[in-house]
Each structure stands twice: as structure tokens, then as C-alpha cells.
Tab-separated table of N, CA, C and O in Angstrom:
chain	number	residue	atom	x	y	z
J	1	PHE	N	-39.266	-4.210	11.509
J	1	PHE	CA	-39.432	-4.841	12.515
J	1	PHE	C	-40.803	-4.881	13.379
J	1	PHE	O	-41.833	-4.278	13.469
J	2	VAL	N	-41.102	-6.698	13.449
J	2	VAL	CA	-42.514	-6.599	13.762
J	2	VAL	C	-42.786	-7.103	15.627
J	2	VAL	O	-41.148	-7.975	16.149
J	3	ALA	N	-43.201	-6.886	16.264
J	3	ALA	CA	-43.178	-7.387	17.711
J	3	ALA	C	-43.528	-9.059	17.511
J	3	ALA	O	-43.573	-9.652	17.299
J	4	GLY	N	-42.553	-9.402	18.313
J	4	GLY	CA	-42.047	-10.931	18.201
J	4	GLY	C	-41.028	-11.088	17.990
J	4	GLY	O	-40.704	-12.455	17.562
J	5	THR	N	-40.773	-10.246	16.590
J	5	THR	CA	-39.147	-10.958	15.968
J	5	THR	C	-37.787	-11.588	16.950
J	5	THR	O	-37.567	-10.764	18.010
J	6	PRO	N	-37.599	-12.467	16.779
J	6	PRO	CA	-36.542	-13.214	17.234
J	6	PRO	C	-35.287	-12.044	16.771
J	6	PRO	O	-34.691	-11.660	15.628
J	7	VAL	N	-34.245	-11.614	17.843
J	7	VAL	CA	-33.488	-10.397	17.971
J	7	VAL	C	-32.042	-10.676	18.742
J	7	VAL	O	-32.391	-11.634	19.927
J	8	THR	N	-31.001	-11.015	17.959
J	8	THR	CA	-29.775	-11.381	18.460
J	8	THR	C	-29.271	-9.997	19.116
J	8	THR	O	-29.016	-8.873	18.209
J	9	VAL	N	-28.572	-9.863	20.560
J	9	VAL	CA	-28.676	-8.390	20.860
J	9	VAL	C	-26.983	-8.504	21.082
J	9	VAL	O	-26.356	-9.509	22.355
J	10	ILE	N	-26.028	-7.907	20.851
J	10	ILE	CA	-24.416	-8.251	20.659
J	10	ILE	C	-23.808	-6.491	21.674
J	10	ILE	O	-24.128	-5.605	20.435
J	11	LEU	N	-23.455	-6.768	22.710
J	11	LEU	CA	-22.529	-5.830	23.408
J	11	LEU	C	-21.037	-5.797	23.098
J	11	LEU	O	-20.700	-6.726	23.571
J	12	THR	N	-20.614	-5.001	22.874
J	12	THR	CA	-18.944	-4.906	22.258
J	12	THR	C	-18.500	-3.737	22.866
J	12	THR	O	-19.211	-2.179	23.078
J	13	THR	N	-17.312	-3.933	23.590
J	13	THR	CA	-16.269	-2.400	23.696
J	13	THR	C	-16.032	-1.649	21.951
J	13	THR	O	-16.450	-2.247	21.458
J	14	ALA	N	-15.468	-0.832	22.315
J	14	ALA	CA	-15.267	0.283	20.976
J	14	ALA	C	-14.290	-0.431	20.304
J	14	ALA	O	-14.240	0.069	19.309
J	15	ASP	N	-13.442	-1.058	20.691
J	15	ASP	CA	-12.253	-2.072	20.086
J	15	ASP	C	-12.687	-3.578	19.331
J	15	ASP	O	-12.213	-3.933	19.144
J	16	GLY	N	-14.381	-3.658	19.750
J	16	GLY	CA	-14.789	-4.688	18.767
J	16	GLY	C	-14.937	-5.998	20.211
J	16	GLY	O	-15.491	-6.974	19.432
J	17	LYS	N	-14.135	-5.559	21.181
J	17	LYS	CA	-14.645	-7.054	22.081
J	17	LYS	C	-15.794	-7.071	22.830
J	17	LYS	O	-16.674	-6.702	23.040
J	18	GLU	N	-16.127	-8.820	22.407
J	18	GLU	CA	-17.451	-9.001	22.728
J	18	GLU	C	-17.799	-9.102	24.353
J	18	GLU	O	-16.991	-9.638	24.809
J	19	LEU	N	-18.923	-8.626	24.752
J	19	LEU	CA	-19.258	-8.574	26.142
J	19	LEU	C	-20.218	-9.121	26.627
J	19	LEU	O	-20.442	-10.031	27.559
J	20	LEU	N	-21.264	-9.195	25.438
J	20	LEU	CA	-22.635	-9.746	25.990
J	20	LEU	C	-23.120	-10.684	24.387
J	20	LEU	O	-22.934	-9.797	24.212
J	21	ARG	N	-23.597	-11.365	24.747
J	21	ARG	CA	-24.415	-11.729	23.413
J	21	ARG	C	-25.717	-12.806	24.333
J	21	ARG	O	-25.499	-13.459	24.521
J	22	THR	N	-26.872	-12.271	23.621
J	22	THR	CA	-28.272	-12.858	24.184
J	22	THR	C	-29.512	-12.546	23.034
J	22	THR	O	-29.286	-11.742	21.689
J	23	ASN	N	-30.046	-13.616	23.038
J	23	ASN	CA	-31.257	-13.299	22.456
J	23	ASN	C	-32.194	-13.239	23.058
J	23	ASN	O	-33.136	-13.308	23.859
J	24	THR	N	-33.402	-12.343	22.019
J	24	THR	CA	-34.913	-11.912	22.443
J	24	THR	C	-35.903	-11.804	21.665
J	24	THR	O	-35.611	-11.449	20.755
J	25	THR	N	-37.212	-11.534	22.252
J	25	THR	CA	-37.857	-11.368	21.283
J	25	THR	C	-39.078	-10.469	21.988
J	25	THR	O	-39.846	-10.101	21.429
J	26	SER	N	-38.353	-9.997	23.072
J	26	SER	CA	-38.720	-8.682	24.094
J	26	SER	C	-38.334	-7.790	24.557
J	26	SER	O	-36.864	-8.008	24.633
J	27	PHE	N	-38.363	-6.739	24.205
J	27	PHE	CA	-37.579	-5.306	25.074
J	27	PHE	C	-38.689	-5.029	25.770
J	27	PHE	O	-39.596	-4.821	25.970
J	28	PRO	N	-37.861	-4.171	26.818
J	28	PRO	CA	-36.258	-3.762	26.630
J	28	PRO	C	-35.239	-4.641	27.161
J	28	PRO	O	-36.062	-5.937	27.783
J	29	VAL	N	-34.114	-4.664	27.039
J	29	VAL	CA	-33.199	-5.812	27.122
J	29	VAL	C	-32.410	-5.417	28.329
J	29	VAL	O	-31.705	-4.169	28.227
J	30	SER	N	-32.212	-6.149	29.646
J	30	SER	CA	-31.352	-5.708	30.700
J	30	SER	C	-29.984	-6.209	30.337
J	30	SER	O	-29.616	-7.278	30.290
J	31	MET	N	-29.054	-5.155	30.563
J	31	MET	CA	-27.632	-5.905	30.149
J	31	MET	C	-26.465	-5.150	31.292
J	31	MET	O	-26.736	-3.924	31.492
J	32	ASN	N	-25.868	-5.565	32.295
J	32	ASN	CA	-25.361	-5.492	33.636
J	32	ASN	C	-23.830	-6.316	32.989
J	32	ASN	O	-23.711	-7.366	33.548
J	33	VAL	N	-22.693	-5.432	32.822
J	33	VAL	CA	-21.672	-6.328	32.579
J	33	VAL	C	-20.559	-5.517	33.375
J	33	VAL	O	-20.522	-4.190	33.622
J	34	SER	N	-19.736	-6.105	34.435
J	34	SER	CA	-18.915	-5.422	35.167
J	34	SER	C	-17.242	-5.524	34.598
J	34	SER	O	-17.144	-6.689	33.922
J	35	GLY	N	-16.228	-4.910	34.821
J	35	GLY	CA	-14.929	-5.157	34.635
J	35	GLY	C	-14.509	-4.419	33.284
J	35	GLY	O	-13.820	-5.020	32.686
J	36	ILE	N	-15.387	-3.525	32.676
J	36	ILE	CA	-14.998	-3.140	31.477
J	36	ILE	C	-13.652	-2.313	31.684
J	36	ILE	O	-13.923	-1.109	32.579
J	37	LYS	N	-12.413	-2.796	31.504
J	37	LYS	CA	-11.583	-1.676	31.000
J	37	LYS	C	-11.028	-1.135	30.006
J	37	LYS	O	-11.041	-1.265	28.952
J	38	GLY	N	-10.999	0.499	30.285
J	38	GLY	CA	-10.184	1.241	28.914
J	38	GLY	C	-10.927	1.286	28.139
J	38	GLY	O	-10.828	1.531	26.508
J	39	SER	N	-12.287	1.498	28.116
J	39	SER	CA	-13.445	1.873	27.026
J	39	SER	C	-14.383	2.621	27.450
J	39	SER	O	-15.506	1.968	28.255
J	40	PRO	N	-14.468	3.867	27.318
J	40	PRO	CA	-15.626	4.589	27.769
J	40	PRO	C	-17.243	4.031	26.932
J	40	PRO	O	-18.284	4.763	27.748
J	41	THR	N	-16.800	4.130	25.839
J	41	THR	CA	-17.884	3.797	25.253
J	41	THR	C	-17.884	2.231	24.531
J	41	THR	O	-16.809	1.453	24.552
J	42	GLY	N	-19.164	1.999	24.200
J	42	GLY	CA	-18.953	0.688	23.133
J	42	GLY	C	-20.179	0.708	22.194
J	42	GLY	O	-20.372	1.679	21.680
J	43	LYS	N	-20.484	-0.599	21.431
J	43	LYS	CA	-21.484	-0.732	20.620
J	43	LYS	C	-22.456	-1.526	21.155
J	43	LYS	O	-22.066	-3.020	21.719
J	44	VAL	N	-23.759	-1.562	20.477
J	44	VAL	CA	-24.791	-2.380	21.167
J	44	VAL	C	-25.255	-2.831	19.405
J	44	VAL	O	-25.700	-1.645	18.686
J	45	VAL	N	-25.354	-3.646	19.165
J	45	VAL	CA	-25.647	-4.375	18.047
J	45	VAL	C	-27.147	-5.244	18.043
J	45	VAL	O	-27.110	-6.161	18.585
J	46	PHE	N	-28.289	-4.685	17.307
J	46	PHE	CA	-29.607	-5.688	17.290
J	46	PHE	C	-29.664	-6.493	15.553
J	46	PHE	O	-29.638	-5.873	14.725
J	47	GLN	N	-29.332	-7.865	15.958
J	47	GLN	CA	-29.677	-8.442	14.452
J	47	GLN	C	-30.665	-9.327	14.186
J	47	GLN	O	-31.104	-9.792	15.385
J	48	TYR	N	-31.290	-9.230	13.262
J	48	TYR	CA	-32.743	-10.145	13.444
J	48	TYR	C	-33.297	-10.195	11.452
J	48	TYR	O	-32.368	-9.353	10.372
J	49	VAL	N	-33.669	-11.201	11.466
J	49	VAL	CA	-34.368	-11.206	9.811
J	49	VAL	C	-35.630	-10.994	10.124
J	49	VAL	O	-36.808	-10.626	10.649
J	50	ALA	N	-35.609	-10.057	8.802
J	50	ALA	CA	-36.646	-9.492	8.489
J	50	ALA	C	-37.237	-10.250	6.737
J	50	ALA	O	-36.748	-9.916	6.323
J	51	THR	N	-38.478	-9.787	6.578
J	51	THR	CA	-39.273	-9.994	5.878
J	51	THR	C	-39.711	-9.135	4.833
J	51	THR	O	-40.431	-8.123	4.922
J	52	THR	N	-39.667	-8.874	3.581
J	52	THR	CA	-40.093	-7.373	2.772
J	52	THR	C	-41.641	-7.682	2.337
J	52	THR	O	-41.862	-9.171	2.657
J	53	GLN	N	-42.335	-7.020	2.315
J	53	GLN	CA	-43.426	-7.040	1.375
J	53	GLN	C	-43.651	-7.512	0.155
J	53	GLN	O	-42.564	-7.244	-0.798
J	54	PRO	N	-44.645	-8.507	-0.059
J	54	PRO	CA	-44.864	-9.150	-1.337
J	54	PRO	C	-45.390	-8.181	-2.578
J	54	PRO	O	-45.762	-7.067	-1.914
J	55	VAL	N	-44.726	-8.140	-3.620
J	55	VAL	CA	-45.035	-7.318	-4.835
J	55	VAL	C	-45.837	-7.934	-5.769
J	55	VAL	O	-45.933	-8.642	-6.238
J	56	THR	N	-47.116	-6.882	-5.950
J	56	THR	CA	-47.759	-7.773	-6.793
J	56	THR	C	-47.985	-6.755	-8.264
J	56	THR	O	-47.955	-5.382	-8.056
J	57	THR	N	-47.875	-7.274	-9.582
J	57	THR	CA	-47.939	-6.749	-10.524
J	57	THR	C	-49.079	-7.155	-11.588
J	57	THR	O	-49.435	-8.326	-11.393
J	58	THR	N	-49.347	-6.307	-12.200
J	58	THR	CA	-50.156	-7.058	-13.739
J	58	THR	C	-49.700	-6.565	-14.931
J	58	THR	O	-49.293	-5.522	-15.148
J	59	ASP	N	-49.780	-7.701	-15.663
J	59	ASP	CA	-49.339	-7.484	-17.184
J	59	ASP	C	-49.996	-6.831	-18.257
J	59	ASP	O	-51.306	-7.049	-17.671
J	60	PRO	N	-49.358	-5.779	-18.257
J	60	PRO	CA	-50.602	-5.134	-19.010
J	60	PRO	C	-51.386	-5.703	-20.504
J	60	PRO	O	-52.209	-4.654	-21.064
J	61	ALA	N	-50.122	-6.526	-20.521
J	61	ALA	CA	-51.183	-7.193	-22.228
J	61	ALA	C	-52.293	-8.125	-21.506
J	61	ALA	O	-52.951	-8.537	-22.397
J	62	THR	N	-52.067	-9.140	-20.558
J	62	THR	CA	-53.040	-9.993	-20.224
J	62	THR	C	-54.196	-9.326	-19.118
J	62	THR	O	-55.062	-10.118	-19.279
J	63	GLY	N	-53.367	-8.409	-18.426
J	63	GLY	CA	-54.018	-8.250	-17.354
J	63	GLY	C	-54.349	-9.267	-15.920
J	63	GLY	O	-55.000	-8.727	-14.690
J	64	GLU	N	-53.365	-10.087	-16.069
J	64	GLU	CA	-53.125	-10.676	-15.144
J	64	GLU	C	-51.691	-10.222	-14.144
J	64	GLU	O	-51.214	-9.834	-14.249
J	65	THR	N	-52.804	-10.390	-12.726
J	65	THR	CA	-52.038	-10.151	-11.860
J	65	THR	C	-50.814	-11.163	-11.134
J	65	THR	O	-51.207	-12.544	-11.362
J	66	VAL	N	-50.003	-10.770	-10.712
J	66	VAL	CA	-48.617	-12.330	-10.237
J	66	VAL	C	-47.999	-10.882	-9.006
J	66	VAL	O	-47.709	-10.200	-8.962
J	67	THR	N	-48.321	-12.198	-7.773
J	67	THR	CA	-47.851	-11.763	-6.783
J	67	THR	C	-46.300	-12.409	-6.548
J	67	THR	O	-46.344	-13.439	-6.503
J	68	THR	N	-45.263	-11.608	-6.424
J	68	THR	CA	-44.096	-12.289	-5.809
J	68	THR	C	-44.035	-12.132	-4.528
J	68	THR	O	-44.186	-11.120	-3.981
J	69	PRO	N	-43.737	-13.338	-3.368
J	69	PRO	CA	-43.271	-13.271	-2.236
J	69	PRO	C	-42.727	-12.786	-1.839
J	69	PRO	O	-41.335	-12.083	-2.445
J	70	GLY	N	-42.496	-11.970	-0.275
J	70	GLY	CA	-41.717	-10.968	0.298
J	70	GLY	C	-39.955	-11.989	0.408
J	70	GLY	O	-40.491	-13.370	0.316
J	71	VAL	N	-39.105	-11.303	0.046
J	71	VAL	CA	-38.026	-12.265	0.612
J	71	VAL	C	-37.058	-11.876	2.124
J	71	VAL	O	-37.415	-10.599	2.542
J	72	GLN	N	-36.507	-13.144	2.935
J	72	GLN	CA	-36.437	-12.810	4.029
J	72	GLN	C	-34.578	-12.015	3.801
J	72	GLN	O	-34.100	-12.692	2.892
J	73	GLU	N	-34.092	-10.904	4.561
J	73	GLU	CA	-33.356	-10.330	4.688
J	73	GLU	C	-32.971	-10.243	5.658
J	73	GLU	O	-33.165	-9.992	7.021
J	74	GLN	N	-31.352	-10.135	6.477
J	74	GLN	CA	-30.638	-10.373	7.407
J	74	GLN	C	-30.450	-8.909	7.376
J	74	GLN	O	-29.977	-7.737	6.621
J	75	ARG	N	-30.791	-8.191	8.413
J	75	ARG	CA	-30.699	-6.899	9.073
J	75	ARG	C	-29.852	-6.507	10.727
J	75	ARG	O	-30.282	-7.394	11.464
J	76	ALA	N	-29.707	-5.542	10.407
J	76	ALA	CA	-28.909	-5.015	11.710
J	76	ALA	C	-29.118	-3.301	11.960
J	76	ALA	O	-28.825	-2.683	10.977
J	77	LEU	N	-28.935	-3.215	13.266
J	77	LEU	CA	-29.013	-2.056	13.847
J	77	LEU	C	-28.013	-1.502	14.642
J	77	LEU	O	-27.990	-2.626	15.609
J	78	GLU	N	-27.372	-0.696	14.898
J	78	GLU	CA	-26.196	-0.508	15.750
J	78	GLU	C	-26.151	1.323	16.616
J	78	GLU	O	-26.326	1.932	15.394
J	79	ARG	N	-25.937	1.182	17.730
J	79	ARG	CA	-25.922	2.335	18.551
J	79	ARG	C	-24.211	2.180	18.877
J	79	ARG	O	-24.721	1.197	19.931
J	80	ILE	N	-24.246	3.649	19.036
J	80	ILE	CA	-22.808	3.453	20.458
J	80	ILE	C	-23.773	4.065	21.689
J	80	ILE	O	-24.535	4.381	21.877
J	81	VAL	N	-23.217	3.395	22.709
J	81	VAL	CA	-23.970	3.175	24.445
J	81	VAL	C	-21.836	3.576	24.958
J	81	VAL	O	-21.376	2.980	24.990
J	82	PRO	N	-22.548	4.449	25.571
J	82	PRO	CA	-21.534	5.226	26.919
J	82	PRO	C	-21.764	3.675	28.187
J	82	PRO	O	-22.688	3.183	28.472
J	83	PHE	N	-20.443	3.718	28.697
J	83	PHE	CA	-20.606	2.659	29.637
J	83	PHE	C	-20.118	3.814	30.796
J	83	PHE	O	-19.514	4.711	30.566
J	84	THR	N	-20.889	3.209	32.072
J	84	THR	CA	-20.563	3.817	33.825
J	84	THR	C	-19.469	3.430	34.156
J	84	THR	O	-19.607	2.062	34.278
J	85	PRO	N	-18.334	4.493	34.502
J	85	PRO	CA	-17.566	3.906	35.006
J	85	PRO	C	-17.961	3.416	36.777
J	85	PRO	O	-18.685	3.413	37.081
J	86	GLU	N	-17.052	2.020	37.193
J	86	GLU	CA	-17.046	1.657	38.068
J	86	GLU	C	-16.898	2.169	39.314
J	86	GLU	O	-15.728	2.951	39.214
J	87	GLY	N	-17.146	2.586	40.449
J	87	GLY	CA	-16.197	3.005	41.352
J	87	GLY	C	-16.959	2.970	42.582
J	87	GLY	O	-16.392	3.492	43.513
């Protein structure tokens, strides 16, 4: 992950109901959601695209070096989060 990378942040209840979705390029991200019923925990998912490192190989027969560029990969990081009861 590189600073400034666009990230989609998704907050869901434990049973998968989406509560909030936002896009950002900086952290931390503040989220305030009220009225969550029946779910003491949820999940926050960070989705982003990363580019792998280029790979350089040398042909042993010719000594020629060839660089294969990195490829873009969709990545996601998930974490369980506790919800604070309202009251």
C-alpha cells in the first residue's frame, strides 16, 4: 500500500448489511453511524488496487535483460470492529 492510493472503505454489520461506503486517499477515516440494531460487531473492508513490482530477468544464453512490468491487482483488507451501544 502506498500513501495516496485511492481506497474504498465499507462498513457492514456482522450479517453483511452495508452501513457506510466511502472513498478516500488519506487516513484516518472517521465514521459515525447511528441506529445499528441487533449487531454488536461489524466488519470494515478496505478495497484498493496495488501494482506489483516489475521483474527483471537475464537470459543466460544471451545475457540480455528483460523487464516485465508490474501488474495491477485488486486487494482487500478486512477487520472485525465492535459497535458501541447507543444510550
